[in-house]
Short mmCIF file of C-alpha atoms and ligand atoms in Angstrom, two decimals:
data_model
loop_
_atom_site.label_atom_id
_atom_site.label_comp_id
_atom_site.label_asym_id
_atom_site.label_seq_id
_atom_site.Cartn_x
_atom_site.Cartn_y
_atom_site.Cartn_z
CA UNK A 16 30.16 0.60 4.26
CA UNK A 17 33.66 0.25 2.72
CA UNK A 18 34.58 -2.51 0.25
CA UNK A 19 37.00 -4.06 2.75
CA UNK A 20 34.27 -4.56 5.33
CA UNK A 21 33.87 -8.00 6.89
CA UNK A 22 30.11 -7.55 6.98
CA UNK A 23 28.78 -10.96 5.83
CA UNK A 24 26.07 -9.26 3.75
CA UNK A 25 28.73 -7.28 1.85
CA UNK A 26 30.86 -10.38 1.45
CA UNK A 27 28.01 -12.36 -0.01
CA UNK A 28 27.17 -9.45 -2.31
CA UNK A 29 30.76 -9.41 -3.56
CA UNK A 30 30.62 -13.16 -4.15
CA UNK A 31 27.35 -12.73 -5.99
CA UNK A 32 28.78 -10.03 -8.26
CA UNK A 33 31.85 -12.15 -8.92
CA UNK A 34 29.55 -15.05 -9.83
CA UNK A 35 27.45 -12.92 -12.12
CA UNK A 36 30.55 -11.56 -13.87
CA UNK A 37 31.76 -15.13 -14.27
CA UNK A 38 28.56 -15.98 -16.11
CA UNK A 39 29.06 -13.19 -18.60
CA UNK A 40 32.69 -14.17 -19.23
CA UNK A 41 31.73 -17.82 -19.54
CA UNK A 42 29.52 -16.98 -22.46
CA UNK A 43 32.02 -14.64 -24.12
CA UNK A 44 35.00 -16.97 -23.96
CA UNK A 45 33.43 -20.18 -25.22
CA UNK A 46 34.67 -21.31 -28.69
CA UNK A 47 32.99 -19.61 -31.66
CA UNK A 48 30.16 -21.54 -33.34
CA UNK A 49 28.55 -21.05 -36.72
CA UNK A 50 25.40 -19.77 -35.03
CA UNK A 51 27.30 -17.14 -33.01
CA UNK A 52 26.34 -14.59 -35.67
CA UNK A 53 23.84 -13.06 -33.23
CA UNK A 54 26.40 -12.63 -30.42
CA UNK A 55 28.55 -9.59 -29.63
CA UNK A 56 30.44 -7.96 -31.28
CA UNK A 57 28.14 -8.80 -34.24
CA UNK A 58 24.85 -7.00 -34.66
CA UNK A 59 22.13 -9.61 -34.13
CA UNK A 60 19.65 -10.53 -36.86
CA UNK A 61 16.72 -9.21 -34.87
CA UNK A 62 18.28 -5.75 -34.88
CA UNK A 63 18.80 -5.70 -38.64
CA UNK A 64 15.16 -5.93 -39.65
CA UNK A 65 11.79 -4.74 -38.46
CA UNK A 66 9.94 -7.10 -36.16
CA UNK A 67 6.30 -8.17 -36.33
CA UNK A 68 3.78 -5.37 -36.05
CA UNK A 69 1.15 -4.92 -33.37
CA UNK A 70 -1.65 -6.52 -35.40
CA UNK A 71 -2.98 -10.08 -35.40
CA UNK A 72 -2.16 -10.85 -31.79
CA UNK A 73 -5.38 -10.00 -30.00
CA UNK A 74 -4.36 -12.11 -27.03
CA UNK A 75 -0.64 -12.42 -26.23
CA UNK A 76 1.15 -15.73 -25.81
CA UNK A 77 4.58 -16.50 -24.32
CA UNK A 78 7.72 -16.46 -26.47
CA UNK A 79 8.11 -19.57 -28.64
CA UNK A 80 11.37 -20.18 -26.76
CA UNK A 81 9.30 -20.82 -23.62
CA UNK A 82 7.33 -23.64 -25.24
CA UNK A 83 8.34 -26.14 -22.55
CA UNK A 84 6.83 -24.08 -19.75
CA UNK A 85 3.56 -25.96 -19.72
CA UNK A 86 1.14 -27.86 -17.54
CA UNK A 87 1.85 -31.56 -17.64
CA UNK A 88 -0.05 -34.64 -16.55
CA UNK A 89 0.84 -38.13 -15.41
CA UNK A 90 -0.97 -40.42 -17.88
CA UNK A 91 -1.26 -43.42 -15.54
CA UNK A 92 -2.58 -41.39 -12.60
CA UNK A 93 -6.22 -41.03 -13.67
CA UNK A 94 -8.65 -43.23 -15.55
CA UNK A 95 -10.14 -40.69 -17.94
CA UNK A 96 -9.40 -37.22 -19.35
CA UNK A 97 -12.68 -35.84 -17.99
CA UNK A 98 -11.80 -36.80 -14.44
CA UNK A 99 -8.15 -35.90 -14.39
CA UNK A 100 -5.47 -33.48 -13.26
CA UNK A 101 -2.70 -31.41 -14.83
CA UNK A 102 0.16 -29.93 -12.81
CA UNK A 103 1.55 -26.39 -12.47
CA UNK A 104 5.18 -26.16 -13.75
CA UNK A 105 6.45 -24.79 -10.42
CA UNK A 106 10.10 -25.31 -11.39
CA UNK A 107 9.73 -22.81 -14.27
CA UNK A 108 8.06 -20.01 -12.28
CA UNK A 109 9.23 -17.32 -9.88
CA UNK A 110 7.56 -14.80 -7.59
CA UNK A 111 4.23 -15.81 -6.05
CA UNK A 112 1.63 -15.37 -8.81
CA UNK A 113 0.75 -18.26 -11.10
CA UNK A 114 -0.07 -17.17 -14.67
CA UNK A 115 -3.67 -18.15 -15.47
CA UNK A 116 -2.68 -20.44 -18.33
CA UNK A 117 -0.33 -22.44 -16.08
CA UNK A 118 -2.62 -23.02 -13.08
CA UNK A 119 -3.06 -26.76 -12.55
CA UNK A 120 -6.52 -28.05 -13.45
CA UNK A 121 -8.48 -30.67 -11.60
CA UNK A 122 -11.96 -31.64 -12.60
CA UNK A 123 -14.23 -34.63 -12.17
CA UNK A 124 -16.65 -34.29 -15.06
CA UNK A 125 -14.83 -32.28 -17.72
CA UNK A 126 -14.92 -28.51 -18.25
CA UNK A 127 -18.46 -27.10 -18.34
CA UNK A 128 -18.83 -24.57 -21.16
CA UNK A 129 -21.17 -21.97 -19.71
CA UNK A 130 -22.64 -19.12 -21.73
CA UNK A 131 -22.31 -16.15 -19.35
CA UNK A 132 -25.74 -14.89 -20.47
CA UNK A 133 -27.29 -18.13 -19.24
CA UNK A 134 -25.28 -18.21 -16.02
CA UNK A 135 -27.33 -18.18 -12.81
CA UNK A 136 -26.41 -18.56 -9.14
CA UNK A 137 -29.26 -19.74 -6.95
CA UNK A 138 -29.35 -19.33 -3.16
CA UNK A 139 -32.08 -21.31 -1.42
CA UNK A 140 -32.83 -23.57 1.56
CA UNK A 141 -32.99 -22.08 5.05
CA UNK A 142 -33.39 -18.48 3.86
CA UNK A 143 -36.35 -16.09 3.99
CA UNK A 144 -35.66 -14.72 0.52
CA UNK A 145 -34.45 -17.29 -2.05
CA UNK A 146 -32.48 -15.48 -4.75
CA UNK A 147 -31.18 -16.02 -8.26
CA UNK A 148 -28.24 -13.88 -9.44
CA UNK A 149 -27.13 -13.33 -13.02
CA UNK A 150 -23.46 -12.67 -13.74
CA UNK A 151 -24.29 -9.00 -14.28
CA UNK A 152 -26.00 -8.93 -10.86
CA UNK A 153 -22.82 -10.25 -9.25
CA UNK A 154 -20.63 -7.76 -11.11
CA UNK A 155 -22.74 -4.83 -9.90
CA UNK A 156 -22.12 -5.68 -6.23
CA UNK A 157 -19.19 -4.34 -4.17
CA UNK A 158 -16.14 -6.45 -4.93
CA UNK A 159 -12.76 -7.18 -3.36
CA UNK A 160 -9.36 -8.35 -4.63
CA UNK A 161 -7.51 -11.08 -2.70
CA UNK A 162 -4.42 -13.16 -3.41
CA UNK A 163 -4.79 -16.76 -2.21
CA UNK A 164 -3.19 -20.13 -2.86
CA UNK A 165 -5.39 -23.06 -3.83
CA UNK A 166 -3.97 -26.48 -3.05
CA UNK A 167 -5.68 -29.75 -3.92
CA UNK A 168 -5.85 -32.00 -0.86
CA UNK A 169 -4.29 -34.72 -3.07
CA UNK A 170 -1.14 -32.66 -3.73
CA UNK A 171 1.88 -34.89 -2.89
CA UNK A 172 -0.61 -37.74 -2.45
CA UNK A 173 1.53 -40.22 -4.40
CA UNK A 174 4.43 -39.77 -1.98
CA UNK A 175 2.93 -41.30 1.18
CA UNK A 176 4.75 -44.62 0.76
CA UNK A 177 8.06 -43.12 -0.37
CA UNK A 178 9.61 -40.95 -3.08
CA UNK A 179 7.86 -41.62 -6.34
CA UNK A 180 7.52 -38.81 -8.88
CA UNK A 181 10.66 -37.10 -10.15
CA UNK A 182 9.83 -33.42 -10.38
CA UNK A 183 8.27 -30.77 -8.17
CA UNK A 184 5.72 -30.21 -10.94
CA UNK A 185 4.38 -33.69 -10.15
CA UNK A 186 5.05 -33.92 -6.41
CA UNK A 187 3.81 -30.41 -5.54
CA UNK A 188 2.21 -28.97 -8.70
CA UNK A 189 -1.39 -29.15 -7.52
CA UNK A 190 -1.08 -25.66 -6.09
CA UNK A 191 -1.51 -22.23 -7.62
CA UNK A 192 -1.72 -18.68 -6.31
CA UNK A 193 -3.62 -15.93 -8.10
CA UNK A 194 -5.45 -12.72 -7.38
CA UNK A 195 -9.21 -13.23 -7.28
CA UNK A 196 -11.80 -10.54 -7.81
CA UNK A 197 -15.25 -11.28 -6.48
CA UNK A 198 -18.09 -10.62 -4.10
CA UNK A 199 -17.87 -11.68 -0.45
CA UNK A 200 -20.23 -14.64 -0.05
CA UNK A 201 -21.44 -13.03 3.19
CA UNK A 202 -23.04 -10.24 1.17
CA UNK A 203 -25.09 -12.68 -0.92
CA UNK A 204 -26.16 -14.74 2.10
CA UNK A 205 -27.21 -11.61 3.96
CA UNK A 206 -29.34 -10.53 0.98
CA UNK A 207 -31.04 -13.93 1.08
CA UNK A 208 -31.77 -13.44 4.81
CA UNK A 209 -30.59 -16.54 6.67
CA UNK A 210 -33.03 -18.30 8.97
CA UNK A 211 -32.06 -18.62 12.64
CA UNK A 212 -31.06 -22.30 12.37
CA UNK A 213 -28.93 -21.82 9.22
CA UNK A 214 -25.53 -23.30 10.11
CA UNK A 215 -24.13 -25.00 6.96
CA UNK A 216 -24.17 -24.34 3.23
CA UNK A 217 -23.83 -26.74 0.34
CA UNK A 218 -22.09 -25.30 -2.73
CA UNK A 219 -22.70 -27.12 -6.01
CA UNK A 220 -21.09 -26.83 -9.43
CA UNK A 221 -22.88 -26.72 -12.76
CA UNK A 222 -20.51 -29.24 -14.37
CA UNK A 223 -21.37 -32.83 -15.27
CA UNK A 224 -19.95 -33.95 -11.90
CA UNK A 225 -22.27 -31.51 -10.08
CA UNK A 226 -19.49 -31.47 -7.53
CA UNK A 227 -20.81 -30.34 -4.17
CA UNK A 228 -19.35 -29.67 -0.75
CA UNK A 229 -20.70 -28.70 2.67
CA UNK A 230 -19.18 -25.66 4.40
CA UNK A 231 -19.84 -24.54 7.95
CA UNK A 232 -21.61 -21.18 8.14
CA UNK A 233 -18.76 -19.45 10.03
CA UNK A 234 -16.52 -19.98 7.00
CA UNK A 235 -19.23 -18.99 4.50
CA UNK A 236 -19.83 -15.75 6.44
CA UNK A 237 -16.10 -15.29 7.00
CA UNK A 238 -13.71 -14.88 4.10
CA UNK A 239 -15.27 -16.89 1.21
CA UNK A 240 -15.63 -15.13 -2.13
CA UNK A 241 -17.84 -15.70 -5.12
CA UNK A 242 -15.13 -14.89 -7.67
CA UNK A 243 -15.32 -14.20 -11.38
CA UNK A 244 -11.83 -12.86 -12.14
CA UNK A 245 -8.36 -14.32 -11.78
CA UNK A 246 -5.31 -12.06 -12.15
CA UNK A 247 -7.56 -9.32 -13.50
CA UNK A 248 -9.20 -11.21 -16.36
CA UNK A 249 -12.32 -13.35 -16.30
CA UNK A 250 -11.72 -16.87 -14.96
CA UNK A 251 -10.51 -19.36 -17.55
CA UNK A 252 -13.06 -22.08 -18.48
CA UNK A 253 -10.98 -24.72 -16.69
CA UNK A 254 -10.89 -22.58 -13.53
CA UNK A 255 -14.69 -22.37 -13.34
CA UNK A 256 -15.76 -19.67 -15.82
CA UNK A 257 -17.71 -17.62 -15.17
CA UNK A 258 -17.93 -18.04 -11.35
CA UNK A 259 -16.20 -20.14 -8.70
CA UNK A 260 -16.18 -20.28 -4.93
CA UNK A 261 -12.98 -19.17 -3.17
CA UNK A 262 -12.46 -20.81 0.22
CA UNK A 263 -9.18 -19.33 1.53
CA UNK A 264 -6.78 -21.79 3.13
CA UNK A 265 -9.14 -24.78 2.81
CA UNK A 266 -8.70 -27.81 0.59
CA UNK A 267 -9.04 -27.14 -3.14
CA UNK A 268 -11.93 -29.57 -3.55
CA UNK A 269 -14.19 -27.11 -1.72
CA UNK A 270 -13.49 -24.29 -4.18
CA UNK A 271 -16.50 -25.24 -6.29
CA UNK A 272 -16.10 -24.23 -9.94
CA UNK A 273 -18.93 -23.27 -12.32
CA UNK A 274 -20.83 -22.40 -9.11
CA UNK A 275 -24.53 -23.08 -9.73
CA UNK A 276 -26.25 -23.12 -6.39
CA UNK A 277 -25.80 -22.59 -2.67
CA UNK A 278 -28.24 -24.38 -0.45
CA UNK A 279 -28.47 -23.30 3.18
CA UNK A 280 -29.10 -25.99 5.80
CA UNK A 281 -28.55 -26.90 9.42
CA UNK A 282 -26.13 -29.83 8.97
CA UNK A 283 -23.55 -31.11 6.48
CA UNK A 284 -24.76 -33.03 3.42
CA UNK A 285 -22.19 -35.88 3.60
CA UNK A 286 -21.84 -35.88 -0.17
CA UNK A 287 -19.61 -38.17 -2.21
CA UNK A 288 -16.75 -35.65 -1.97
CA UNK A 289 -16.82 -35.74 1.84
CA UNK A 290 -17.41 -39.46 2.43
CA UNK A 291 -16.06 -41.70 -0.36
CA UNK A 292 -13.39 -39.14 -1.24
CA UNK A 293 -11.42 -36.38 0.47
CA UNK A 294 -11.37 -38.24 3.77
CA UNK A 295 -8.10 -39.37 5.36
CA UNK A 296 -7.75 -43.10 5.93
CA UNK A 297 -5.76 -43.50 9.14
CA UNK A 298 -3.50 -46.35 10.30
CA UNK A 299 -6.33 -47.98 12.33
CA UNK A 300 -8.65 -48.15 9.31
CA UNK A 301 -10.84 -45.27 10.46
CA UNK A 302 -11.31 -42.30 8.16
CA UNK A 303 -10.86 -38.72 9.29
CA UNK A 304 -13.54 -36.48 7.82
CA UNK A 305 -13.75 -32.75 7.08
CA UNK A 306 -10.03 -31.96 7.17
CA UNK A 307 -10.69 -28.53 5.80
CA UNK A 308 -7.49 -26.56 6.42
CA UNK A 309 -4.30 -27.04 4.43
CA UNK A 310 -1.33 -27.19 6.81
CA UNK A 311 1.88 -25.23 6.21
CA UNK A 312 4.00 -26.65 3.43
CA UNK A 313 6.95 -25.69 1.26
CA UNK A 314 9.01 -27.02 -1.61
CA UNK A 315 12.27 -26.07 -3.27
CA UNK A 316 11.32 -25.47 -6.88
CA UNK A 317 14.89 -24.92 -8.09
CA UNK A 318 17.16 -26.86 -7.98
CA UNK A 319 14.76 -29.78 -8.44
CA UNK A 320 14.65 -32.81 -10.76
CA UNK A 321 13.29 -30.77 -13.67
CA UNK A 322 15.59 -27.83 -12.86
CA UNK A 323 19.11 -29.29 -12.44
CA UNK A 324 22.14 -27.14 -11.60
CA UNK A 325 24.01 -26.28 -14.78
CA UNK A 326 27.30 -24.97 -13.39
CA UNK A 327 29.30 -24.77 -10.18
CA UNK A 328 29.66 -21.59 -8.16
CA UNK A 329 27.05 -19.12 -7.06
CA UNK A 330 23.67 -20.87 -6.99
CA UNK A 331 20.25 -19.61 -6.00
CA UNK A 332 18.00 -22.05 -4.18
CA UNK A 333 14.41 -20.95 -4.66
CA UNK A 334 11.04 -22.21 -3.54
CA UNK A 335 7.47 -21.62 -2.42
CA UNK A 336 5.81 -21.87 0.98
CA UNK A 337 2.17 -21.53 2.01
CA UNK A 338 -0.16 -22.17 4.92
CA UNK A 339 -3.92 -22.52 5.11
CA UNK A 340 -3.87 -21.23 8.69
CA UNK A 341 -2.34 -17.79 8.15
CA UNK A 342 0.81 -16.07 7.01
CA UNK A 343 4.15 -17.75 6.44
CA UNK A 344 6.45 -16.47 9.15
CA UNK A 345 9.74 -18.14 8.27
CA UNK A 346 11.20 -20.70 5.90
CA UNK A 347 14.36 -22.67 6.65
CA UNK A 348 16.56 -24.46 4.15
CA UNK A 349 18.82 -27.43 4.83
CA UNK A 350 21.65 -28.65 2.61
CA UNK A 351 22.28 -31.86 4.58
CA UNK A 352 18.91 -33.59 4.82
CA UNK A 353 17.66 -31.72 7.89
CA UNK A 354 20.69 -31.87 10.22
CA UNK A 355 21.44 -28.16 9.96
CA UNK A 356 19.11 -25.36 8.96
CA UNK A 357 19.56 -21.79 7.78
CA UNK A 358 16.84 -19.17 7.53
CA UNK A 359 15.84 -18.48 3.96
CA UNK A 360 15.25 -14.99 2.59
CA UNK A 361 11.60 -14.30 1.82
CA UNK A 362 11.23 -11.85 -1.04
CA UNK A 363 8.04 -10.27 -2.29
CA UNK A 364 4.72 -9.80 -0.54
CA UNK A 365 3.63 -12.01 2.37
CA UNK A 366 -0.15 -12.32 2.31
CA UNK A 367 -2.47 -14.31 4.53
CA UNK A 368 -3.00 -17.78 2.99
CA UNK A 369 -1.00 -16.98 -0.13
CA UNK A 370 2.24 -18.43 -1.44
CA UNK A 371 5.48 -16.74 -0.46
CA UNK A 372 8.71 -16.94 -2.42
CA UNK A 373 11.93 -17.80 -0.60
CA UNK A 374 15.59 -17.87 -1.61
CA UNK A 375 18.84 -19.17 -0.16
CA UNK A 376 22.05 -18.35 -1.98
CA UNK A 377 24.95 -20.80 -1.81
CA UNK A 378 28.35 -21.39 -3.33
CA UNK A 379 28.09 -24.89 -4.85
CA UNK A 380 31.35 -26.66 -5.63
CA UNK A 381 29.94 -29.93 -6.91
CA UNK A 382 29.44 -31.58 -3.51
CA UNK A 383 26.38 -33.83 -3.09
CA UNK A 384 23.62 -32.11 -1.11
CA UNK A 385 20.30 -33.16 0.39
CA UNK A 386 18.12 -30.10 -0.10
CA UNK A 387 15.10 -29.51 2.11
CA UNK A 388 12.84 -26.60 3.04
CA UNK A 389 10.68 -26.21 6.14
CA UNK A 390 7.84 -23.70 6.48
CA UNK A 391 6.56 -22.08 9.67
CA UNK A 392 3.36 -20.06 9.90
CA UNK A 393 2.22 -17.34 12.27
CA UNK A 394 0.29 -19.83 14.43
CA UNK A 395 3.66 -21.38 15.39
CA UNK A 396 3.02 -24.50 13.29
CA UNK A 397 6.17 -26.06 11.81
CA UNK A 398 6.05 -28.22 8.67
CA UNK A 399 6.75 -31.82 9.81
CA UNK A 400 9.20 -34.37 8.44
CA UNK A 401 7.62 -37.16 6.43
CA UNK A 402 8.59 -39.56 9.24
CA UNK A 403 6.79 -37.51 11.89
CA UNK A 404 3.74 -37.16 9.67
CA UNK A 405 3.56 -40.93 9.09
CA UNK A 406 3.74 -41.55 12.86
CA UNK A 407 0.33 -39.88 13.13
CA UNK A 408 -1.20 -40.55 9.75
CA UNK A 409 0.24 -43.93 8.69
CA UNK A 410 0.64 -44.46 4.93
CA UNK A 411 -2.94 -45.27 3.84
CA UNK A 412 -3.81 -41.69 3.02
CA UNK A 413 -3.93 -39.87 -0.27
CA UNK A 414 -4.71 -36.42 1.07
CA UNK A 415 -2.98 -33.74 3.17
CA UNK A 416 0.64 -34.81 2.78
CA UNK A 417 2.63 -31.73 3.84
CA UNK A 418 5.83 -33.54 4.86
CA UNK A 419 9.25 -32.02 4.17
CA UNK A 420 10.49 -32.81 0.65
CA UNK A 421 14.09 -33.90 0.02
CA UNK A 422 15.94 -33.40 -3.27
CA UNK A 423 19.34 -35.09 -3.71
CA UNK A 424 21.67 -32.82 -5.68
CA UNK A 425 24.30 -35.02 -7.38
CA UNK A 426 27.85 -34.03 -8.33
CA UNK A 427 26.66 -33.91 -11.95
CA UNK A 428 24.12 -31.21 -11.04
CA UNK A 429 21.21 -33.58 -11.59
CA UNK A 430 18.57 -33.74 -8.88
CA UNK A 431 16.53 -36.70 -7.66
CA UNK A 432 13.48 -37.14 -5.44
CA UNK A 433 14.65 -39.09 -2.35
CA UNK A 434 13.76 -39.66 1.28
CA UNK A 435 16.05 -39.43 4.29
CA UNK A 436 15.83 -41.00 7.71
N1 MTE B 509 -15.65 -27.81 -8.90
C1 MTE B 509 -16.42 -28.48 -9.76
N2 MTE B 509 -17.63 -28.02 -10.06
N3 MTE B 509 -16.00 -29.64 -10.33
C2 MTE B 509 -14.75 -30.16 -10.04
O1 MTE B 509 -14.40 -31.21 -10.58
N4 MTE B 509 -12.69 -29.93 -8.70
C3 MTE B 509 -12.26 -29.49 -7.38
C4 MTE B 509 -12.39 -27.97 -7.22
N5 MTE B 509 -13.65 -27.53 -7.70
C5 MTE B 509 -13.93 -29.47 -9.11
C6 MTE B 509 -14.43 -28.25 -8.57
C7 MTE B 509 -10.91 -29.88 -7.05
S1 MTE B 509 -10.70 -31.49 -6.55
C8 MTE B 509 -9.90 -28.98 -6.98
S2 MTE B 509 -8.39 -29.40 -6.35
C9 MTE B 509 -10.05 -27.61 -7.45
O2 MTE B 509 -11.35 -27.35 -7.97
C10 MTE B 509 -9.05 -27.35 -8.56
O3 MTE B 509 -9.16 -26.05 -9.05
P1 MTE B 509 -8.41 -25.63 -10.37
O4 MTE B 509 -8.81 -26.61 -11.47
O5 MTE B 509 -8.80 -24.24 -10.63
O6 MTE B 509 -6.94 -25.76 -10.11
#
């Protein structure tokens, strides 16, 4: 293809290269400062002396210049530290994998500190052969690797009555996506030999909350994992070390951490987590129970309130999309609050019930924009507007808010959480 081609792809590539060159020039032509001693044509300080050696860093940490890329919490949101939540810094990340140390944490009774030698997983109830597994037992069994998102049902829960928290870390940061290594739960249940009337399981954690949830047997025998690794290394304590349940596509509350026991039964247990909590209070005062699946959702992570636009010109809009019902098929981006849509570019792998990364490149000349993204999954489901969601759900809910997010990009480059329509 020649350089004079009118091919829009080529044109946008030329614009991109022009933009990138502009960035480099911008830096080179700004007035000299005393601390420019490290900039070309000088030889930087770090080149003039040997750096630190390879000792004394048994476990690597990010560069000190990345010190603001951290989980954050909202102090007024929860009553105590032990029953609290921290949020993933989505605006600082790219690609689809969340680094282990940045995965949001949500626990109800603090982090259980479990000695792996004393770890046991018990399977009992409606089985012919009750079993107790050690961690070593689990590690000896055939294992699989799967990349899944985990989203807390309360993600975006503060936004039901209108825009509230100014940052995608807070509005959408109760989601992470990692690669789990573990044993299919099916394998363990089969070893325990299910009785004919076995149709539900109850999974319980070994933490002080003894958090427990009922799961229908078709899910337990389907794709659930008993996982002990995240992104290759053993689970972090706050993520359930040494073993957690992985329940692909279903609400995060069911992914029981510090997994202690699985009881097999013939009906749900109606525990605290599926009656008093994690039910959806509807407009008519009735509560919807067992809303297991997380519907398709997306958010623009940059620009966003914590990631303002620093200069005019070529600008990359970037975000994440996920669906608990399957694969993300398409993501659209709007610059005008949902009047017009363009198809975003998905880059990187697209896995079943995992996050996907999308991009839309624009030329931004300082005009005010209303940025939105809209996810579609391979079941044909389309992420709804907040207005459409409220028509069905009212505003009494905390959980399962997957409405389309709007960010107002101001002429200054700052971004604000707003609602349209
Ligand atoms: N498991 C136990 N044992 N105790 C808990 O408090 N919290 C649940 C779930 N599993 C919880 C638990 C909730 S509400 C969520 S959203 C996810 O774990 C959060 O997982 P994460 O902390 O790895 O992000």
